[in-house]
DNA sequence: CGCTTGCTTGGAGTGCACTCCAAGGTTCTA
DNA sequence: TAGAACCTTGGAGTGCACTCCAAGCAAGCG
């Protein structure tokens, strides 16, 4: 994975629900599809654009994903949920590959993402207020004018 | 506008910050651009796809938006923030045009949207936990392995 | 061995939500 | 009344994040 040391399933992500396909460290793409919920297309595409570390291959060239890859994918899934653009995730992946001297920059990227997420939550909570107002209107009076 | 009776600026939306361009009920498209933050392209597109009521025109065919239109636009903006697809917003607009017999269906659409928003908020809060974990990692130890 | 199912690739296609364009008419200010 | 700034249209183009395709190897089973 990434930050989470050698031990795999950290609190960090760990959907746990989908138990990792048993066996150790040599998953086929279809096993990863089952585990991650992504399509094989998307997994190959992630690799093409540099969002995945170079995935190991069998002697005939088929992908064999490791537990590390699965951890990374779980983290990427979380980043995706934040709404971070794929280009930024690729940038993050590049920084990880570049090594420790990008620590600060990575931290800043995650902090900016954190701020974006909190702003988005606030925005959504604002919409909840409007939705509740409208829903009450429909549930209650049903007399105020409406038009479009 | 819509649910909010004849009086315009309800608690429902009212960005209030952007004071409505003074003058009453005959705004040009550029005034609406300034007020709504949408582009003129988008306003015309909204009309084309049926997301706007038929906007009034000057004797030469130029659009003249009313306060009602501005209210509707503010509400549509909130729906957009929820992440509701444009197609669903169009459906909602159609139902409003169809009249009171769509009250229940409209209410259901808004309730479903509300549930989606709450699920999305929960999802985002889940990502915050991961982000905090990572940010702490970068801020603190700086010793755990990281790779991609 | 033959068969089915799975995996490979580059490149093209999809759906969404805009976003822009060209060519021309309108409105405003001096 | 001239010129700048604004408005109109249908249709084409953009950017994002996938999504799919065809043609051809690879893997596993009886």
mmCIF file of C-alpha atoms (C1' of nucleotides) in Angstrom:
data_model
loop_
_atom_site.group_PDB
_atom_site.id
_atom_site.type_symbol
_atom_site.label_atom_id
_atom_site.label_comp_id
_atom_site.label_asym_id
_atom_site.label_seq_id
_atom_site.Cartn_x
_atom_site.Cartn_y
_atom_site.Cartn_z
ATOM 1 C CA UNK A 1 0.000 0.000 0.000
ATOM 2 C CA UNK A 2 1.370 3.251 0.994
ATOM 3 C CA UNK A 3 1.665 4.884 4.334
ATOM 4 C CA UNK A 4 0.522 1.862 6.186
ATOM 5 C CA UNK A 5 3.653 -0.116 6.814
ATOM 6 C CA UNK A 6 4.064 -3.734 5.900
ATOM 7 C CA UNK A 7 0.965 -4.927 7.683
ATOM 8 C CA UNK A 8 -1.850 -4.609 5.235
ATOM 9 C CA UNK A 9 -5.306 -3.636 6.409
ATOM 10 C CA UNK A 10 -4.934 -0.446 8.349
ATOM 11 C CA UNK A 11 -7.677 1.625 9.832
ATOM 12 C CA UNK A 12 -6.878 3.937 6.973
ATOM 13 C CA UNK A 13 -9.083 2.238 4.454
ATOM 14 C CA UNK A 14 -9.815 -1.471 4.754
ATOM 15 C CA UNK A 15 -13.270 -2.151 3.331
ATOM 16 C CA UNK A 16 -12.803 -5.461 5.132
ATOM 17 C CA UNK A 17 -16.240 -6.483 3.939
ATOM 18 C CA UNK A 18 -14.754 -7.810 0.724
ATOM 19 C CA UNK A 19 -12.283 -10.209 2.215
ATOM 20 C CA UNK A 20 -9.140 -10.182 0.206
ATOM 21 C CA UNK A 21 -9.156 -13.211 -2.081
ATOM 22 C CA UNK A 22 -7.158 -15.745 -0.129
ATOM 23 C CA UNK A 23 -3.786 -16.737 -1.460
ATOM 24 C CA UNK A 24 -0.799 -14.518 -1.118
ATOM 25 C CA UNK A 25 0.264 -11.660 -3.249
ATOM 26 C CA UNK A 26 -0.396 -12.886 -6.792
ATOM 27 C CA UNK A 27 -3.921 -11.870 -7.686
ATOM 28 C CA UNK A 28 -5.229 -11.931 -11.252
ATOM 29 C CA UNK A 29 -7.022 -8.936 -12.599
ATOM 30 C CA UNK A 30 -10.409 -10.612 -12.162
ATOM 31 C CA UNK A 31 -9.685 -11.266 -8.505
ATOM 32 C CA UNK A 32 -8.862 -7.608 -8.081
ATOM 33 C CA UNK A 33 -12.061 -6.696 -9.891
ATOM 34 C CA UNK A 34 -14.016 -8.739 -7.351
ATOM 35 C CA UNK A 35 -12.140 -7.198 -4.461
ATOM 36 C CA UNK A 36 -12.017 -3.585 -5.540
ATOM 37 C CA UNK A 37 -15.283 -3.146 -7.388
ATOM 38 C CA UNK A 38 -13.403 -1.474 -10.241
ATOM 39 C CA UNK A 39 -13.608 -2.917 -13.738
ATOM 40 C CA UNK A 40 -10.641 -4.584 -15.431
ATOM 41 C CA UNK A 41 -10.759 -1.734 -17.952
ATOM 42 C CA UNK A 42 -10.359 0.785 -15.198
ATOM 43 C CA UNK A 43 -7.529 -1.121 -13.538
ATOM 44 C CA UNK A 44 -5.601 -1.229 -16.816
ATOM 45 C CA UNK A 45 -6.379 2.407 -17.416
ATOM 46 C CA UNK A 46 -5.133 3.375 -13.941
ATOM 47 C CA UNK A 47 -1.878 1.626 -14.757
ATOM 48 C CA UNK A 48 -1.598 3.328 -18.136
ATOM 49 C CA UNK A 49 -2.014 6.798 -16.708
ATOM 50 C CA UNK A 50 0.456 6.203 -13.892
ATOM 51 C CA UNK A 51 -2.005 5.917 -11.041
ATOM 52 C CA UNK A 52 -0.719 2.425 -10.187
ATOM 53 C CA UNK A 53 2.795 1.328 -9.416
ATOM 54 C CA UNK A 54 4.123 -0.967 -12.085
ATOM 55 C CA UNK A 55 2.173 -4.123 -11.496
ATOM 56 C CA UNK A 56 4.078 -7.378 -11.511
ATOM 57 C CA UNK A 57 3.534 -9.751 -14.443
ATOM 58 C CA UNK A 58 3.461 -13.511 -14.867
ATOM 59 C CA UNK A 59 6.090 -15.033 -17.144
ATOM 60 C CA UNK A 60 3.616 -14.645 -20.000
ATOM 61 C CA UNK A 61 2.843 -11.030 -19.297
ATOM 62 C CA UNK A 62 -0.426 -11.264 -17.379
ATOM 63 C CA UNK A 63 -0.872 -8.952 -14.437
ATOM 64 C CA UNK A 64 -0.351 -10.318 -10.945
ATOM 65 C CA UNK A 65 -1.442 -7.825 -8.298
ATOM 66 C CA UNK A 66 0.117 -7.843 -4.839
ATOM 67 C CA UNK A 67 -1.380 -7.033 -1.444
ATOM 68 C CA UNK A 68 0.450 -3.737 -1.647
ATOM 69 C CA UNK A 69 -1.351 -3.006 -4.911
ATOM 70 C CA UNK A 70 -4.653 -3.795 -3.241
ATOM 71 C CA UNK A 71 -3.855 -1.444 -0.378
ATOM 72 C CA UNK A 72 -2.906 1.301 -2.774
ATOM 73 C CA UNK A 73 -6.114 0.738 -4.709
ATOM 74 C CA UNK A 74 -8.116 1.019 -1.513
ATOM 75 C CA UNK A 75 -6.458 4.333 -0.753
ATOM 76 C CA UNK A 76 -7.010 5.574 -4.287
ATOM 77 C CA UNK A 77 -10.661 4.626 -3.873
ATOM 78 C CA UNK A 78 -10.851 6.893 -0.849
ATOM 79 C CA UNK A 79 -9.218 9.732 -2.733
ATOM 80 C CA UNK A 80 -11.684 9.202 -5.527
ATOM 81 C CA UNK A 81 -14.531 9.497 -3.040
ATOM 82 C CA UNK A 82 -13.199 12.862 -1.953
ATOM 83 C CA UNK A 83 -13.827 14.065 -5.485
ATOM 84 C CA UNK A 84 -10.136 14.623 -6.168
ATOM 85 C CA UNK A 85 -9.517 14.719 -9.926
ATOM 86 C CA UNK A 86 -7.657 11.757 -11.354
ATOM 87 C CA UNK A 87 -4.879 14.055 -12.523
ATOM 88 C CA UNK A 88 -4.205 15.040 -8.906
ATOM 89 C CA UNK A 89 -4.190 11.426 -7.803
ATOM 90 C CA UNK A 90 -1.641 10.725 -10.517
ATOM 91 C CA UNK A 91 0.415 13.639 -9.244
ATOM 92 C CA UNK A 92 0.279 12.164 -5.755
ATOM 93 C CA UNK A 93 1.339 8.757 -7.066
ATOM 94 C CA UNK A 94 4.253 10.379 -8.878
ATOM 95 C CA UNK A 95 5.340 12.091 -5.691
ATOM 96 C CA UNK A 96 5.278 8.820 -3.807
ATOM 97 C CA UNK A 97 7.492 7.325 -6.509
ATOM 98 C CA UNK A 98 9.824 10.303 -6.296
ATOM 99 C CA UNK A 99 10.623 9.514 -2.704
ATOM 100 C CA UNK A 100 10.792 11.119 0.689
ATOM 101 C CA UNK A 101 11.701 14.590 -0.477
ATOM 102 C CA UNK A 102 8.094 15.051 -1.587
ATOM 103 C CA UNK A 103 6.705 14.474 1.918
ATOM 104 C CA UNK A 104 5.813 18.098 2.492
ATOM 105 C CA UNK A 105 4.213 18.516 -0.884
ATOM 106 C CA UNK A 106 2.182 15.356 -0.400
ATOM 107 C CA UNK A 107 1.049 16.543 2.974
ATOM 108 C CA UNK A 108 -0.025 19.848 1.492
ATOM 109 C CA UNK A 109 -1.966 18.121 -1.240
ATOM 110 C CA UNK A 110 -3.812 16.026 1.312
ATOM 111 C CA UNK A 111 -4.481 19.052 3.472
ATOM 112 C CA UNK A 112 -5.892 20.947 0.517
ATOM 113 C CA UNK A 113 -8.048 17.926 -0.244
ATOM 114 C CA UNK A 114 -9.189 17.858 3.344
ATOM 115 C CA UNK A 115 -10.252 21.486 3.113
ATOM 116 C CA UNK A 116 -12.107 20.771 -0.130
ATOM 117 C CA UNK A 117 -13.919 17.871 1.481
ATOM 118 C CA UNK A 118 -14.984 19.965 4.435
ATOM 119 C CA UNK A 119 -16.187 22.725 2.151
ATOM 120 C CA UNK A 120 -18.138 20.170 0.155
ATOM 121 C CA UNK A 121 -19.706 18.787 3.318
ATOM 122 C CA UNK A 122 -20.771 22.288 4.318
ATOM 123 C CA UNK A 123 -22.202 22.825 0.852
ATOM 124 C CA UNK A 124 -24.161 19.597 1.060
ATOM 125 C CA UNK A 125 -25.455 20.506 4.478
ATOM 126 C CA UNK A 126 -26.658 23.755 2.963
ATOM 127 C CA UNK A 127 -28.592 21.828 0.352
ATOM 128 C CA UNK A 128 -30.131 19.666 3.068
ATOM 129 C CA UNK A 129 -31.675 22.779 4.572
ATOM 130 C CA UNK A 130 -33.279 23.669 1.258
ATOM 131 C CA UNK A 131 -34.436 20.121 0.616
ATOM 132 C CA UNK A 132 -35.998 19.917 4.057
ATOM 133 C CA UNK A 133 -37.763 23.194 3.495
ATOM 134 C CA UNK A 134 -39.198 21.935 0.222
ATOM 135 C CA UNK A 135 -40.072 18.517 1.538
ATOM 136 C CA UNK A 136 -41.931 20.091 4.437
ATOM 137 C CA UNK A 137 -43.784 22.226 1.961
ATOM 138 C CA UNK A 138 -44.898 19.203 -0.010
ATOM 139 C CA UNK A 139 -45.722 17.234 3.099
ATOM 140 C CA UNK A 140 -47.537 20.041 4.816
ATOM 141 C CA UNK A 141 -49.535 22.970 3.551
ATOM 142 C CA UNK A 142 -49.684 22.150 -0.167
ATOM 143 C CA UNK A 143 -51.134 25.543 -0.700
ATOM 144 C CA UNK A 144 -48.207 27.765 -1.589
ATOM 145 C CA UNK A 145 -47.931 28.510 -5.277
ATOM 146 C CA UNK A 146 -45.437 26.594 -7.325
ATOM 147 C CA UNK A 147 -44.574 27.049 -10.913
ATOM 148 C CA UNK A 148 -41.870 26.659 -13.453
ATOM 149 C CA UNK B 1 -39.923 30.841 -8.327
ATOM 150 C CA UNK B 2 -41.358 27.688 -7.102
ATOM 151 C CA UNK B 3 -42.486 26.636 -3.691
ATOM 152 C CA UNK B 4 -41.783 29.913 -2.137
ATOM 153 C CA UNK B 5 -44.945 31.870 -2.586
ATOM 154 C CA UNK B 6 -45.122 35.205 -4.256
ATOM 155 C CA UNK B 7 -42.563 36.827 -2.015
ATOM 156 C CA UNK B 8 -39.222 36.204 -3.566
ATOM 157 C CA UNK B 9 -36.232 35.590 -1.396
ATOM 158 C CA UNK B 10 -37.117 32.789 0.943
ATOM 159 C CA UNK B 11 -34.859 31.134 3.402
ATOM 160 C CA UNK B 12 -34.943 28.324 0.919
ATOM 161 C CA UNK B 13 -32.153 29.630 -1.200
ATOM 162 C CA UNK B 14 -31.436 33.360 -1.298
ATOM 163 C CA UNK B 15 -27.710 33.803 -1.844
ATOM 164 C CA UNK B 16 -28.551 37.357 -0.803
ATOM 165 C CA UNK B 17 -24.852 38.159 -1.085
ATOM 166 C CA UNK B 18 -25.279 38.892 -4.757
ATOM 167 C CA UNK B 19 -27.950 41.483 -4.464
ATOM 168 C CA UNK B 20 -30.407 41.050 -7.229
ATOM 169 C CA UNK B 21 -29.678 43.640 -9.889
ATOM 170 C CA UNK B 22 -32.040 46.448 -9.049
ATOM 171 C CA UNK B 23 -34.877 47.131 -11.424
ATOM 172 C CA UNK B 24 -37.911 44.955 -11.495
ATOM 173 C CA UNK B 25 -38.490 41.760 -13.324
ATOM 174 C CA UNK B 26 -36.850 42.394 -16.714
ATOM 175 C CA UNK B 27 -33.243 41.305 -16.436
ATOM 176 C CA UNK B 28 -31.016 40.806 -19.461
ATOM 177 C CA UNK B 29 -29.021 37.655 -19.741
ATOM 178 C CA UNK B 30 -25.834 39.420 -18.664
ATOM 179 C CA UNK B 31 -27.497 40.689 -15.514
ATOM 180 C CA UNK B 32 -28.528 37.142 -14.714
ATOM 181 C CA UNK B 33 -24.983 35.981 -15.401
ATOM 182 C CA UNK B 34 -23.724 38.473 -12.817
ATOM 183 C CA UNK B 35 -26.356 37.415 -10.336
ATOM 184 C CA UNK B 36 -26.285 33.660 -10.772
ATOM 185 C CA UNK B 37 -22.659 32.985 -11.580
ATOM 186 C CA UNK B 38 -23.749 30.822 -14.504
ATOM 187 C CA UNK B 39 -22.573 31.655 -18.005
ATOM 188 C CA UNK B 40 -24.913 32.957 -20.684
ATOM 189 C CA UNK B 41 -24.248 29.735 -22.586
ATOM 190 C CA UNK B 42 -25.430 27.698 -19.659
ATOM 191 C CA UNK B 43 -28.535 29.812 -19.170
ATOM 192 C CA UNK B 44 -29.508 29.320 -22.808
ATOM 193 C CA UNK B 45 -28.714 25.649 -22.568
ATOM 194 C CA UNK B 46 -30.869 25.282 -19.444
ATOM 195 C CA UNK B 47 -33.736 26.795 -21.384
ATOM 196 C CA UNK B 48 -33.170 24.532 -24.386
ATOM 197 C CA UNK B 49 -33.243 21.366 -22.328
ATOM 198 C CA UNK B 50 -36.358 22.378 -20.404
ATOM 199 C CA UNK B 51 -34.744 23.207 -17.097
ATOM 200 C CA UNK B 52 -36.101 26.747 -17.218
ATOM 201 C CA UNK B 53 -39.665 27.886 -17.617
ATOM 202 C CA UNK B 54 -40.132 29.672 -20.899
ATOM 203 C CA UNK B 55 -38.328 32.916 -20.349
ATOM 204 C CA UNK B 56 -40.053 36.092 -21.441
ATOM 205 C CA UNK B 57 -38.671 37.925 -24.470
ATOM 206 C CA UNK B 58 -38.375 41.557 -25.508
ATOM 207 C CA UNK B 59 -40.275 42.596 -28.668
ATOM 208 C CA UNK B 60 -37.105 41.781 -30.633
ATOM 209 C CA UNK B 61 -36.629 38.357 -29.117
ATOM 210 C CA UNK B 62 -34.018 38.984 -26.454
ATOM 211 C CA UNK B 63 -34.464 37.228 -23.143
ATOM 212 C CA UNK B 64 -35.849 39.160 -20.220
ATOM 213 C CA UNK B 65 -35.611 37.182 -16.990
ATOM 214 C CA UNK B 66 -38.040 37.762 -14.126
ATOM 215 C CA UNK B 67 -37.523 37.563 -10.364
ATOM 216 C CA UNK B 68 -39.335 34.241 -10.515
ATOM 217 C CA UNK B 69 -36.757 33.017 -12.983
ATOM 218 C CA UNK B 70 -33.992 34.128 -10.645
ATOM 219 C CA UNK B 71 -35.626 32.294 -7.750
ATOM 220 C CA UNK B 72 -35.956 29.156 -9.809
ATOM 221 C CA UNK B 73 -32.344 29.450 -10.863
ATOM 222 C CA UNK B 74 -31.272 29.746 -7.237
ATOM 223 C CA UNK B 75 -33.179 26.575 -6.405
ATOM 224 C CA UNK B 76 -31.739 24.766 -9.410
ATOM 225 C CA UNK B 77 -28.320 25.838 -8.190
ATOM 226 C CA UNK B 78 -28.990 24.136 -4.885
ATOM 227 C CA UNK B 79 -30.144 20.980 -6.628
ATOM 228 C CA UNK B 80 -26.994 21.078 -8.705
ATOM 229 C CA UNK B 81 -24.922 21.281 -5.527
ATOM 230 C CA UNK B 82 -26.579 18.129 -4.275
ATOM 231 C CA UNK B 83 -25.061 16.353 -7.259
ATOM 232 C CA UNK B 84 -28.448 15.619 -8.789
ATOM 233 C CA UNK B 85 -28.038 14.862 -12.505
ATOM 234 C CA UNK B 86 -29.371 17.501 -14.868
ATOM 235 C CA UNK B 87 -31.789 14.963 -16.324
ATOM 236 C CA UNK B 88 -33.449 14.607 -12.915
ATOM 237 C CA UNK B 89 -33.657 18.343 -12.501
ATOM 238 C CA UNK B 90 -35.355 18.527 -15.876
ATOM 239 C CA UNK B 91 -37.773 15.847 -14.729
ATOM 240 C CA UNK B 92 -38.524 17.894 -11.623
ATOM 241 C CA UNK B 93 -39.098 21.003 -13.734
ATOM 242 C CA UNK B 94 -41.469 19.034 -15.957
ATOM 243 C CA UNK B 95 -43.421 17.871 -12.937
ATOM 244 C CA UNK B 96 -43.765 21.412 -11.690
ATOM 245 C CA UNK B 97 -45.149 22.377 -15.099
ATOM 246 C CA UNK B 98 -47.533 19.446 -15.028
ATOM 247 C CA UNK B 99 -49.249 20.803 -11.949
ATOM 248 C CA UNK B 100 -50.370 19.796 -8.509
ATOM 249 C CA UNK B 101 -51.016 16.140 -9.271
ATOM 250 C CA UNK B 102 -47.254 15.582 -9.274
ATOM 251 C CA UNK B 103 -46.846 16.781 -5.680
ATOM 252 C CA UNK B 104 -46.220 13.326 -4.281
ATOM 253 C CA UNK B 105 -43.777 12.368 -6.961
ATOM 254 C CA UNK B 106 -41.881 15.595 -6.513
ATOM 255 C CA UNK B 107 -41.719 15.032 -2.801
ATOM 256 C CA UNK B 108 -40.366 11.553 -3.346
ATOM 257 C CA UNK B 109 -37.718 12.828 -5.728
ATOM 258 C CA UNK B 110 -36.586 15.366 -3.163
ATOM 259 C CA UNK B 111 -36.589 12.773 -0.399
ATOM 260 C CA UNK B 112 -34.484 10.434 -2.488
ATOM 261 C CA UNK B 113 -32.136 13.319 -3.162
ATOM 262 C CA UNK B 114 -31.985 14.041 0.534
ATOM 263 C CA UNK B 115 -30.980 10.456 1.233
ATOM 264 C CA UNK B 116 -28.320 10.639 -1.467
ATOM 265 C CA UNK B 117 -26.945 13.816 0.048
ATOM 266 C CA UNK B 118 -26.767 12.288 3.497
ATOM 267 C CA UNK B 119 -25.055 9.201 2.139
ATOM 268 C CA UNK B 120 -22.579 11.419 0.339
ATOM 269 C CA UNK B 121 -21.890 13.380 3.519
ATOM 270 C CA UNK B 122 -21.204 10.123 5.348
ATOM 271 C CA UNK B 123 -18.916 9.034 2.550
ATOM 272 C CA UNK B 124 -17.000 12.290 2.711
ATOM 273 C CA UNK B 125 -16.689 12.014 6.457
ATOM 274 C CA UNK B 126 -15.204 8.580 5.908
ATOM 275 C CA UNK B 127 -12.611 10.075 3.618
ATOM 276 C CA UNK B 128 -11.792 12.711 6.223
ATOM 277 C CA UNK B 129 -10.790 9.947 8.610
ATOM 278 C CA UNK B 130 -8.368 8.536 6.052
ATOM 279 C CA UNK B 131 -7.012 11.950 5.145
ATOM 280 C CA UNK B 132 -6.413 12.783 8.789
ATOM 281 C CA UNK B 133 -4.648 9.499 9.292
ATOM 282 C CA UNK B 134 -2.345 10.195 6.367
ATOM 283 C CA UNK B 135 -1.779 13.823 7.242
ATOM 284 C CA UNK B 136 -0.813 12.817 10.762
ATOM 285 C CA UNK B 137 1.568 10.332 9.278
ATOM 286 C CA UNK B 138 3.251 13.001 7.177
ATOM 287 C CA UNK B 139 3.254 15.499 9.998
ATOM 288 C CA UNK B 140 4.523 13.064 12.599
ATOM 289 C CA UNK B 141 6.710 9.995 12.405
ATOM 290 C CA UNK B 142 7.872 10.221 8.782
ATOM 291 C CA UNK B 143 9.312 6.788 9.249
ATOM 292 C CA UNK B 144 6.675 4.372 8.013
ATOM 293 C CA UNK B 145 7.368 2.973 4.563
ATOM 294 C CA UNK B 146 5.571 4.458 1.619
ATOM 295 C CA UNK B 147 5.728 3.384 -1.936
ATOM 296 C CA UNK B 148 3.842 3.256 -5.164
ATOM 297 C "C1'" DC C 1 -5.521 -32.148 -27.592
ATOM 298 C "C1'" DG C 2 -9.353 -29.341 -27.876
ATOM 299 C "C1'" DC C 3 -12.331 -26.198 -25.743
ATOM 300 C "C1'" DT C 4 -13.839 -22.545 -22.921
ATOM 301 C "C1'" DT C 5 -12.839 -18.815 -20.322
ATOM 302 C "C1'" DG C 6 -9.648 -15.245 -19.223
ATOM 303 C "C1'" DC C 7 -6.083 -11.885 -20.308
ATOM 304 C "C1'" DT C 8 -3.398 -8.758 -23.546
ATOM 305 C "C1'" DT C 9 -3.007 -4.349 -26.412
ATOM 306 C "C1'" DG C 10 -3.850 0.413 -28.668
ATOM 307 C "C1'" DG C 11 -7.161 3.066 -29.930
ATOM 308 C "C1'" DA C 12 -11.863 4.436 -30.498
ATOM 309 C "C1'" DG C 13 -16.335 5.461 -28.284
ATOM 310 C "C1'" DT C 14 -19.566 7.081 -24.448
ATOM 311 C "C1'" DG C 15 -22.148 10.153 -21.360
ATOM 312 C "C1'" DC C 16 -22.308 14.094 -18.840
ATOM 313 C "C1'" DA C 17 -22.343 18.993 -18.384
ATOM 314 C "C1'" DC C 18 -21.169 22.270 -20.269
ATOM 315 C "C1'" DT C 19 -18.522 25.555 -23.695
ATOM 316 C "C1'" DC C 20 -17.651 27.708 -27.840
ATOM 317 C "C1'" DC C 21 -18.346 29.289 -32.667
ATOM 318 C "C1'" DA C 22 -19.861 32.009 -36.680
ATOM 319 C "C1'" DA C 23 -22.837 35.048 -38.644
ATOM 320 C "C1'" DG C 24 -25.835 38.271 -37.933
ATOM 321 C "C1'" DG C 25 -29.401 41.371 -35.488
ATOM 322 C "C1'" DT C 26 -30.059 44.829 -31.189
ATOM 323 C "C1'" DT C 27 -29.108 48.331 -27.725
ATOM 324 C "C1'" DC C 28 -26.591 51.882 -25.763
ATOM 325 C "C1'" DT C 29 -23.422 55.881 -25.554
ATOM 326 C "C1'" DA C 30 -21.265 59.944 -27.691
ATOM 327 C "C1'" DT D 1 -25.740 58.256 -36.695
ATOM 328 C "C1'" DA D 2 -21.622 55.736 -35.833
ATOM 329 C "C1'" DG D 3 -19.434 52.462 -33.230
ATOM 330 C "C1'" DA D 4 -18.959 49.465 -29.361
ATOM 331 C "C1'" DA D 5 -20.948 46.187 -26.678
ATOM 332 C "C1'" DC D 6 -24.506 42.907 -26.273
ATOM 333 C "C1'" DC D 7 -27.772 39.489 -27.871
ATOM 334 C "C1'" DT D 8 -29.607 35.639 -31.063
ATOM 335 C "C1'" DT D 9 -29.339 30.736 -33.127
ATOM 336 C "C1'" DG D 10 -28.093 25.674 -34.240
ATOM 337 C "C1'" DG D 11 -24.638 22.930 -34.126
ATOM 338 C "C1'" DA D 12 -20.030 21.555 -33.160
ATOM 339 C "C1'" DG D 13 -16.341 21.006 -29.697
ATOM 340 C "C1'" DT D 14 -14.282 20.151 -24.913
ATOM 341 C "C1'" DG D 15 -12.731 17.709 -20.735
ATOM 342 C "C1'" DC D 16 -13.349 14.246 -17.616
ATOM 343 C "C1'" DA D 17 -13.529 9.507 -16.273
ATOM 344 C "C1'" DC D 18 -14.215 5.897 -17.833
ATOM 345 C "C1'" DT D 19 -15.906 2.024 -21.243
ATOM 346 C "C1'" DC D 20 -15.651 -0.802 -25.023
ATOM 347 C "C1'" DC D 21 -13.727 -3.182 -29.126
ATOM 348 C "C1'" DA D 22 -11.212 -6.451 -32.061
ATOM 349 C "C1'" DA D 23 -7.761 -9.582 -32.661
ATOM 350 C "C1'" DG D 24 -5.032 -12.531 -30.690
ATOM 351 C "C1'" DC D 25 -2.354 -15.097 -26.917
ATOM 352 C "C1'" DA D 26 -2.753 -17.745 -22.092
ATOM 353 C "C1'" DA D 27 -4.661 -20.877 -18.571
ATOM 354 C "C1'" DG D 28 -7.042 -24.658 -16.888
ATOM 355 C "C1'" DC D 29 -10.028 -28.808 -17.421
ATOM 356 C "C1'" DG D 30 -11.593 -33.500 -19.300
#
